[in-house]
XYZ file of C-alpha atoms in Angstrom:
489
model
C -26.046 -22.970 -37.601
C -25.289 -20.042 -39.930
C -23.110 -20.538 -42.784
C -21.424 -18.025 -44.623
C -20.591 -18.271 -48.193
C -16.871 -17.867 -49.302
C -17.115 -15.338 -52.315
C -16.491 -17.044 -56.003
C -12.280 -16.530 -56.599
C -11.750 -13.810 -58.422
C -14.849 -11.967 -57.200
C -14.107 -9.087 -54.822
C -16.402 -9.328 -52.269
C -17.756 -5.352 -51.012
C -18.586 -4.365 -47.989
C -19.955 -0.340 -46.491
C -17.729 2.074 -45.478
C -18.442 2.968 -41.983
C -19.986 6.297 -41.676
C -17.831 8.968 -40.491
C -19.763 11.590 -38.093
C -19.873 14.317 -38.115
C -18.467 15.229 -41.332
C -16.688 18.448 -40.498
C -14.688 18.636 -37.243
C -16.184 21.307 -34.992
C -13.871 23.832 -34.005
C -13.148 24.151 -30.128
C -13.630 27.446 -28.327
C -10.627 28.159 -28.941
C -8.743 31.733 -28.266
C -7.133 33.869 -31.177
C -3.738 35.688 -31.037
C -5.567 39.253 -30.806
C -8.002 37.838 -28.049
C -4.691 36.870 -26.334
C -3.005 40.196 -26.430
C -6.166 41.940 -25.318
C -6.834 39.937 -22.331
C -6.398 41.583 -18.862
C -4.685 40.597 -15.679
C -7.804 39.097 -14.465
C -8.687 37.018 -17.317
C -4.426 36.216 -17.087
C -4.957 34.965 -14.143
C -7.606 32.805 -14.396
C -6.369 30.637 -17.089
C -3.189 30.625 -15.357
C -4.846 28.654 -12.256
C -6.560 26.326 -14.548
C -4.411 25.513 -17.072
C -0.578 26.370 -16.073
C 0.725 26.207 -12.084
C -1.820 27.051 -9.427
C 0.814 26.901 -6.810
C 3.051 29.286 -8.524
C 0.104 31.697 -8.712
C 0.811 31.821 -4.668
C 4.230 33.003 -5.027
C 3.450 35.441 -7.860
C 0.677 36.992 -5.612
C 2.838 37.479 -2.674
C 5.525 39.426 -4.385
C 2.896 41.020 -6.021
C 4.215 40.211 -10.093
C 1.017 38.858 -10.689
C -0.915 42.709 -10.969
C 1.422 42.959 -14.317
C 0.642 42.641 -17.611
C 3.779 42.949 -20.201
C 2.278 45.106 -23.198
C 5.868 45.065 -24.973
C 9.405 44.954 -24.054
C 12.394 46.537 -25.495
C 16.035 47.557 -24.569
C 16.721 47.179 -20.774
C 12.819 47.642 -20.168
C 9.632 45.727 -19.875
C 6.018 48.293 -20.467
C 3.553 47.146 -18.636
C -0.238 47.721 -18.638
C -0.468 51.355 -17.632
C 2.609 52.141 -19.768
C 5.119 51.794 -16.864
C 9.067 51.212 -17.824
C 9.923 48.386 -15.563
C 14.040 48.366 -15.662
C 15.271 44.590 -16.105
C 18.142 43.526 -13.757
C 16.291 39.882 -13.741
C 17.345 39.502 -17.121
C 15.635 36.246 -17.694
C 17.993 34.246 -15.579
C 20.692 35.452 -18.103
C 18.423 34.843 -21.121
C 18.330 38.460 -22.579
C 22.398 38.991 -22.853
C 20.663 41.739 -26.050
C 18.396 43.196 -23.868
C 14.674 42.961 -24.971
C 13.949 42.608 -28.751
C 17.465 44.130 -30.349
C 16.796 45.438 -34.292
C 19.294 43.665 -35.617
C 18.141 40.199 -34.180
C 14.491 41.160 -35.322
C 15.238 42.342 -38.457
C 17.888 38.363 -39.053
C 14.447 36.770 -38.364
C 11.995 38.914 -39.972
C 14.343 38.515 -43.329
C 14.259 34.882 -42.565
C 10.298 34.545 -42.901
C 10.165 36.942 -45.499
C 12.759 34.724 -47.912
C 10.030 31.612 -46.699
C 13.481 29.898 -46.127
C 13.424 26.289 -44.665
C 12.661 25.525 -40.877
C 12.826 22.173 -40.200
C 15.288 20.059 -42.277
C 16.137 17.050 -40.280
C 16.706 14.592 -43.863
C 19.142 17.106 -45.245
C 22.267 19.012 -43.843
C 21.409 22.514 -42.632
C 23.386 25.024 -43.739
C 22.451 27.545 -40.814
C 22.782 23.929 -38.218
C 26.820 24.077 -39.759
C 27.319 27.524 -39.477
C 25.781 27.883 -36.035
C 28.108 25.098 -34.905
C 31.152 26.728 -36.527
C 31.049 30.022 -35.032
C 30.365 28.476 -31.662
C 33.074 26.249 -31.877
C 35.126 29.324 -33.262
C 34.677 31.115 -29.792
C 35.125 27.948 -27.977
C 39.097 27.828 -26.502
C 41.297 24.812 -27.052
C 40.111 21.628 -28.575
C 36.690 22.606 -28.201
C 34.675 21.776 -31.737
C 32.223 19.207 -31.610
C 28.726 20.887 -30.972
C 25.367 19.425 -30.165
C 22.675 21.898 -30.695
C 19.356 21.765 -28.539
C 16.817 23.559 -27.226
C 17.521 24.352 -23.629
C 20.027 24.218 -21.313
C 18.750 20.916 -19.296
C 18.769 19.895 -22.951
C 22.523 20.313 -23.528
C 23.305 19.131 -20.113
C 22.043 16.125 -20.744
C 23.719 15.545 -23.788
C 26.926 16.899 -22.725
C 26.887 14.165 -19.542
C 25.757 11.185 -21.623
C 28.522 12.171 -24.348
C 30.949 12.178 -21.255
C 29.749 9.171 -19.508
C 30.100 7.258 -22.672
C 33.273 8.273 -23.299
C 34.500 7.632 -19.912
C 33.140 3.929 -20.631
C 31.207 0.823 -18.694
C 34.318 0.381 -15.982
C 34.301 4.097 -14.868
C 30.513 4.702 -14.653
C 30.097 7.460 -11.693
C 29.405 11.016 -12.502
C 30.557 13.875 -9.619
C 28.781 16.645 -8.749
C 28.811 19.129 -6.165
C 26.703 20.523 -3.394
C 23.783 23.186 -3.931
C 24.161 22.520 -7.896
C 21.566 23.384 -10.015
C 22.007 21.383 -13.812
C 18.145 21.357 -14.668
C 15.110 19.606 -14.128
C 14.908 16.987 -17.037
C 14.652 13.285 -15.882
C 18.728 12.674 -16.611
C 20.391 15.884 -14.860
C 17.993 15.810 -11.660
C 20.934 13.001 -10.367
C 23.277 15.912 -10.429
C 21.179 18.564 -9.355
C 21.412 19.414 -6.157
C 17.683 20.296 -4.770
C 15.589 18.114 -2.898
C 12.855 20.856 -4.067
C 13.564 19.465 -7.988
C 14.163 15.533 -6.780
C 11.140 15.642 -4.475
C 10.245 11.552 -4.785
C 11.564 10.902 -8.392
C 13.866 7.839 -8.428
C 17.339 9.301 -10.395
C 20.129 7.651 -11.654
C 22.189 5.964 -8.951
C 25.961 6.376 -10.351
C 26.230 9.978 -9.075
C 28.557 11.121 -6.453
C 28.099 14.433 -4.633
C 31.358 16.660 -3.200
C 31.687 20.123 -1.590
C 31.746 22.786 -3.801
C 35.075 24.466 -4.648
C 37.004 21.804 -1.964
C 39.965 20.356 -4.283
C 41.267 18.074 -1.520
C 37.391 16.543 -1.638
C 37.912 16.055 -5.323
C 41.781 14.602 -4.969
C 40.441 12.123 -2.337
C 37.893 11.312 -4.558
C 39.631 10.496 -7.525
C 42.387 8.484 -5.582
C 40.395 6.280 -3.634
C 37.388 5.539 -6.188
C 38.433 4.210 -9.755
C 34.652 3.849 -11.115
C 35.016 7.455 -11.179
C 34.630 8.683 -14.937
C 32.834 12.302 -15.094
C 33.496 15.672 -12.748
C 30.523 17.867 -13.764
C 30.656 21.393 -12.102
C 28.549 24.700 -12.644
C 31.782 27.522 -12.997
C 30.057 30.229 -11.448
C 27.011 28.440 -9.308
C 23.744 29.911 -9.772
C 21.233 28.419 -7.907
C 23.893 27.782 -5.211
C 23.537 31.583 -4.764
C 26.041 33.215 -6.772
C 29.205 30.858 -5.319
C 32.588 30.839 -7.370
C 35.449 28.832 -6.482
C 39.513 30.423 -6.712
C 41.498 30.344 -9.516
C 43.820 27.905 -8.050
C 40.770 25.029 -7.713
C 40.058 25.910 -11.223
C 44.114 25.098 -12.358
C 44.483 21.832 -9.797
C 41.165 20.180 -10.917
C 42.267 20.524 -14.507
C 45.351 18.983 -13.711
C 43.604 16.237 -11.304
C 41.466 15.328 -14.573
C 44.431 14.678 -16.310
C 46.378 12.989 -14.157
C 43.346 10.424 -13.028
C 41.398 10.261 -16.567
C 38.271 11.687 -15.438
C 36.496 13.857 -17.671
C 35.609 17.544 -16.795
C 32.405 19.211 -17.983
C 31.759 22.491 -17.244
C 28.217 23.793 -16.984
C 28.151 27.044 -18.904
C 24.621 27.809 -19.358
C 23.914 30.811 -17.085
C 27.420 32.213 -16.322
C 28.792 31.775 -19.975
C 28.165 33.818 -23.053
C 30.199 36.959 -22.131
C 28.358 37.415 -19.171
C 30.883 37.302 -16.306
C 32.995 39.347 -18.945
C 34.683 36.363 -20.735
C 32.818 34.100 -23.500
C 33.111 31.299 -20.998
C 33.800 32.213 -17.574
C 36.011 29.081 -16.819
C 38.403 31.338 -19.772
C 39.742 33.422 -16.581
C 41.339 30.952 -15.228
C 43.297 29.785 -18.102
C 41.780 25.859 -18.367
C 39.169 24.217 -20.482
C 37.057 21.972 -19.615
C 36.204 18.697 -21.771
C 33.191 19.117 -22.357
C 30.826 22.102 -21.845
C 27.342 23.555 -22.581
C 25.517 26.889 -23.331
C 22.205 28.062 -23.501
C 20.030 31.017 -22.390
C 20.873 34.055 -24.609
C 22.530 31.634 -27.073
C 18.886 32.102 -28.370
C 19.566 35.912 -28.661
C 16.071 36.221 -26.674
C 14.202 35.235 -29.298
C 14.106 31.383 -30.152
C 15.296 28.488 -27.364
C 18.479 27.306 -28.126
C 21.162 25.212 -26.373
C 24.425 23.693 -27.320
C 26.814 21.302 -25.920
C 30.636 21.498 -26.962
C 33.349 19.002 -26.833
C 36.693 17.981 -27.653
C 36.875 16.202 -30.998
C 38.795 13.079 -29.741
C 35.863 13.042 -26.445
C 33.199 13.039 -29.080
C 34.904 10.915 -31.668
C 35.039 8.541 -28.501
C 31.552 8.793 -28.116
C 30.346 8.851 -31.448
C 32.450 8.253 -33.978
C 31.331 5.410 -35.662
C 28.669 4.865 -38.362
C 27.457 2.371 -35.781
C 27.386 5.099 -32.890
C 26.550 8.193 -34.837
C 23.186 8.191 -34.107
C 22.798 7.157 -30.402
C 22.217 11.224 -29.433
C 21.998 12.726 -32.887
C 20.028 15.901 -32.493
C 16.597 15.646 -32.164
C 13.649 17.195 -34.014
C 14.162 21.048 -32.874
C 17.555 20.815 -32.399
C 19.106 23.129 -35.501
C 15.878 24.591 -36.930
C 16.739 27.009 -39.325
C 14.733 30.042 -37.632
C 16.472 29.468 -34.252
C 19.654 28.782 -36.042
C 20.398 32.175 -37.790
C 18.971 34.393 -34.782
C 21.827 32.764 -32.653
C 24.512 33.122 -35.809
C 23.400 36.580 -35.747
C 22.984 36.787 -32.119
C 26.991 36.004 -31.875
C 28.027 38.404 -34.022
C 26.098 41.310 -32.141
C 27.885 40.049 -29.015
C 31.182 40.828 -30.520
C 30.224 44.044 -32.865
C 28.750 45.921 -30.249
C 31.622 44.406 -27.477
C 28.868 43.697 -25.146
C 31.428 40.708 -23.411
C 33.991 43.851 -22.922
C 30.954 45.859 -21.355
C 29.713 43.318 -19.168
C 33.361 43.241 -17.584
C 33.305 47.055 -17.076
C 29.861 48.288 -16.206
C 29.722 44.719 -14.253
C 32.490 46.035 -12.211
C 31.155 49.392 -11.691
C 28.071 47.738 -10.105
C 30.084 45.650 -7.982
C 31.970 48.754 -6.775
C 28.680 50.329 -5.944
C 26.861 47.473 -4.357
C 30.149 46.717 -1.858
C 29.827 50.773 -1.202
C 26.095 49.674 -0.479
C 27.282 47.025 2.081
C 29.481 49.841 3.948
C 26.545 51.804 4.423
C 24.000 48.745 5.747
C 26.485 46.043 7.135
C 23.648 44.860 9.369
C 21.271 44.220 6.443
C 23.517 43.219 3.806
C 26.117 40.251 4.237
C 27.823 39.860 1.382
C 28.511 41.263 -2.522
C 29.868 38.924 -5.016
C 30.202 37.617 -8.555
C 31.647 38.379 -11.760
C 30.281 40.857 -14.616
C 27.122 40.926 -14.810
C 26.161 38.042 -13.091
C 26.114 39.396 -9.558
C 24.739 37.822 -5.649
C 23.113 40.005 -3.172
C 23.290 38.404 0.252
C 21.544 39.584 3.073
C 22.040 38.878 7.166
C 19.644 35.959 8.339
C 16.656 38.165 9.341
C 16.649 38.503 13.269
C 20.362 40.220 12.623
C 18.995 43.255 10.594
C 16.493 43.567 13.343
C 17.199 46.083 16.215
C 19.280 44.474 19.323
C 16.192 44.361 21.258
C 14.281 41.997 19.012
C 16.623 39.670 17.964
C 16.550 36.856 20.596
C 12.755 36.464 20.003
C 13.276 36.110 16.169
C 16.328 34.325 16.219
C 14.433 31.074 16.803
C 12.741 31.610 13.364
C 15.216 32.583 11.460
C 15.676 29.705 9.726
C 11.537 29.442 8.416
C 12.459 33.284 7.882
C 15.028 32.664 4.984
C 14.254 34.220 1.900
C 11.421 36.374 3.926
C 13.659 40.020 3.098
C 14.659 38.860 -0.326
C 11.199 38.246 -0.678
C 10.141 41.950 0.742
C 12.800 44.104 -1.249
C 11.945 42.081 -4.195
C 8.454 43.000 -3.898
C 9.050 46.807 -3.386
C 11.646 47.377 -6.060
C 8.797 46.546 -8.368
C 6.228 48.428 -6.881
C 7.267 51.328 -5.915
C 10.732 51.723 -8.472
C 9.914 49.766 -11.449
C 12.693 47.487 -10.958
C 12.946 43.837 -11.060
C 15.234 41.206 -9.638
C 16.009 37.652 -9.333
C 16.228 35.213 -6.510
C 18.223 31.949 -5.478
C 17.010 28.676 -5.279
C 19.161 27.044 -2.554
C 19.983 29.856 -0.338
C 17.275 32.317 -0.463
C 18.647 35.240 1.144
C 20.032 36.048 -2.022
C 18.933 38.459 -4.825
C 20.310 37.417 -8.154
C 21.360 39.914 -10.287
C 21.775 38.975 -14.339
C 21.043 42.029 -16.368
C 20.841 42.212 -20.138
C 24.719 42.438 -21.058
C 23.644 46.310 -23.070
C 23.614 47.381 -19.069
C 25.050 50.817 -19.130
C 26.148 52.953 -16.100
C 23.213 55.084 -15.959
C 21.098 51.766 -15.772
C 23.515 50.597 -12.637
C 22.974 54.396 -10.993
C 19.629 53.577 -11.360
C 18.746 50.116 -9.499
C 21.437 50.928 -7.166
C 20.169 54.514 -6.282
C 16.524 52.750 -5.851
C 17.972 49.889 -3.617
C 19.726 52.426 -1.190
C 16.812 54.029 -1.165
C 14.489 51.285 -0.128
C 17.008 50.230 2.074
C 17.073 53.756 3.732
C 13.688 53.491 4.964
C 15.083 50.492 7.806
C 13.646 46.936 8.286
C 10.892 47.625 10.401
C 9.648 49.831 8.113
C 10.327 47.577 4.943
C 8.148 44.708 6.575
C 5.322 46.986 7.250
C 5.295 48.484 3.436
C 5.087 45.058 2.388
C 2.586 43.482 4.709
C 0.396 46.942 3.798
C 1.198 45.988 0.180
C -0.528 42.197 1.139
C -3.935 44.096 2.636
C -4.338 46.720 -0.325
């Protein structure tokens, strides 16, 4: 048996340091910031499929975005590779309200970096955090003051529905949503977002309740016959959903509904707000407010990721308002960096200087007039024009109904495997062969999205609209050969 000797007290006893190998820490293979701006497509492309979304890649190299290569972007335009002026009616999903890269938002941040001012400040108050939040809640209507700031908009919504459930309280637990909504992807706001393409086999929360869209009596019901009923939470202009707004008069009788039942409204701001269906927040044209709402997207003024959720003081105060409950969502590390902070200060003031909200009424309405002149002239390719500003849906006839009378009992059959197929096509060609790039829909997907940059001017409209009559000129048949030549080349 071994015995080991306890040292002598007061005698340290010493041991080796372990040897730490290798001394210096190699340095990976790692790419620089000029190796990243020099590398082409192909080189793109191939760290795309191994590092980022392989699948993706398969959409991207259908519609034929995946030959590009952004150089730099400014105004309405993106430059690609070969110096090419690709006009931007995609917009970012309404993330570029200032166009691409506006001087004065450059010039906030360059100043910023220059001054070495702080970034991240999370044990002391921000001043830029308190300003942000004061001019939001400045062009916020009503009783809407209390502001959350983020990073995203699946961010905000999540804060703004676990502000609202909280408030609501333990007896009145479920949270309504409505059909073909689209709230983001995050963990939280997948229970109220409407896409079995988002949900696929994750296990949400089990308290929400979904409704028709823009069907008051649905919500009346509801609210009558279910008590547990705490939170309404409704996009006001329905992206994903394909563009979908519901009539004033919902707008004025679920406000009142709310009221008379105690069930908290939020209102989903974060792609139709910010000026761009030609009012800050587009719920403003129907004369309510909402409870509780959120923003993001060009909040960020295109350069940094910010999101915000706003609510009533006495909501929040509900919430939060204790010592003992101020920290239960307090904002989290990136929410309020200074950077991010005072390019969305001066991001809101550019909005109202250069009266881009006023101009995304107008020239939004000018490109609604031209589009529904559009659907005159094709009425058996497009179905429908709608939206508000410059937030805009394109809907096209199921497929076998643009096709000549002859052909559509065969492809009738597969229309419904077929949805999203001329979307898909006209997408594809305004890029190629007019420099012009759209959106699309998530949920119904014979829809082109249209969300450009709120410094749109008419000559921009004359533009994409001149080059979509044009492509549409050419007829159906021959739209599906360009592209299928297009897949071969």
């Amino acid at each position: 048996m071994t015995v080991i000797a306890k040292p002598e007290p007061g005698v340290r006893a010493l041991v080796d340091a372990p040897t730490l190998l290798p001394a210096t820490i190699a340095k990976p293979d790692l790419i620089s910031v000029e190796q990243a701006k020099a590398m082409d497509v192909a080189r793109i492309t191939d760290l795309f499929k191994a590092h980022l979304n392989p699948g993706q890649l398969h959409f991207m190299k259908l519609l034929g975005f995946h030959k590009v290569k952004i150089e730099r972007a400014e105004g309405m335009f993106y430059i690609d590779q070969n110096g090419r002026e690709i006009l931007d009616f995609f917009g970012g999903f309404g993330s570029l309200a200032f166009g691409h890269n506006h001087p004065r938002i450059l010039e906030a941040r360059k100043k910023f970096q220059e001054e070495k001012r702080q970034e991240i400040a999370i044990a002391f108050m921000s001043q830029y955090a308190a300003a942000l939040a004061h001019n939001i809640a400045k062009c916020s209507p009503g009783d809407l003051d209390m502001v959350f700031l983020g990073s995203s908009g699946s961010e905000a919504m999540e804060a703004a529905v676990k502000l609202a459930e909280r408030a609501a309280g333990p007896k009145r637990p479920k949270v309504v949503y409505a059909e073909n909504s689209f709230h983001g992807k995050t963990k939280g706001v997948l229970a109220i977002t409407d896409g079995q393409l988002y949900r696929a086999e994750f296990r949400v929360a089990d308290n929400a309740v979904r409704i028709p869209f823009a069907d008051i009596d649905a919500v009346e019901r509801l609210f009558k016959s279910d008590p547990a009923i705490g939170v309404i939470v409704l996009e006001t202009i329905q992206g994903g959903g394909g563009i979908i707004q519901a009539e004033a008069q919902y707008w004025r009788k679920l406000r009142a509904l709310c009221d008379q039942h105690g069930v908290l409204w939020v209102a989903d701001e974060v792609q139709c707000g910010y000026g761009r269906s030609g009012r800050f927040y587009a719920f403003e044209h129907y004369a309510v407010v909402p409870d509780v709402t959120a923003l993001a997207k060009s909040l960020g003024g295109g350069k940094a990721a910010v999101g915000a959720m706003i609510a009533r003081r006495d909501v929040y105060m509900k919430a939060y308002g204790t010592p003992k409950t101020a920290m239960i969502h307090a904002m989290a590390t990136f929410g309020g960096m200074g950077e991010a902070c005072i390019t969305a200060i001066e991001a809101l003031n550019v909005l109202y200087d250069e009266g881009l909200i006023d101009n995304a009424a107008s020239t939004g309405e000018y490109l609604l007039q031209r589009l529904r002149t559009l659907k005159e002239k094709y009425p058996k390719i497009i179905k429908d024009v709608r939206g508000k500003g410059f937030m805009i849906g394109l809907e096209f006839h199921d497929f076998s109904q643009t096709l000549p009378m002859v052909l559509r009992p065969v492809v009738s059959v597969l229309d419904d495997k077929l949805k999203g197929s001329l979307s898909g096509f006209v997408g594809a060609l305004l890029l190629r062969d007019y420099d012009v790039l759209v959106a699309f829909t998530e949920y119904n997907r014979n829809v082109i999205r249209l969300e450009p940059p709120l410094i749109c001017q008419r000559e921009h409209v004359d533009r994409f609209v001149d080059a979509f009559d044009s492509l549409l000129s050419r007829g159906i048949v021959a739209i599906v050969k360009d592209f299928v030549n297009s897949q071969v080349r």
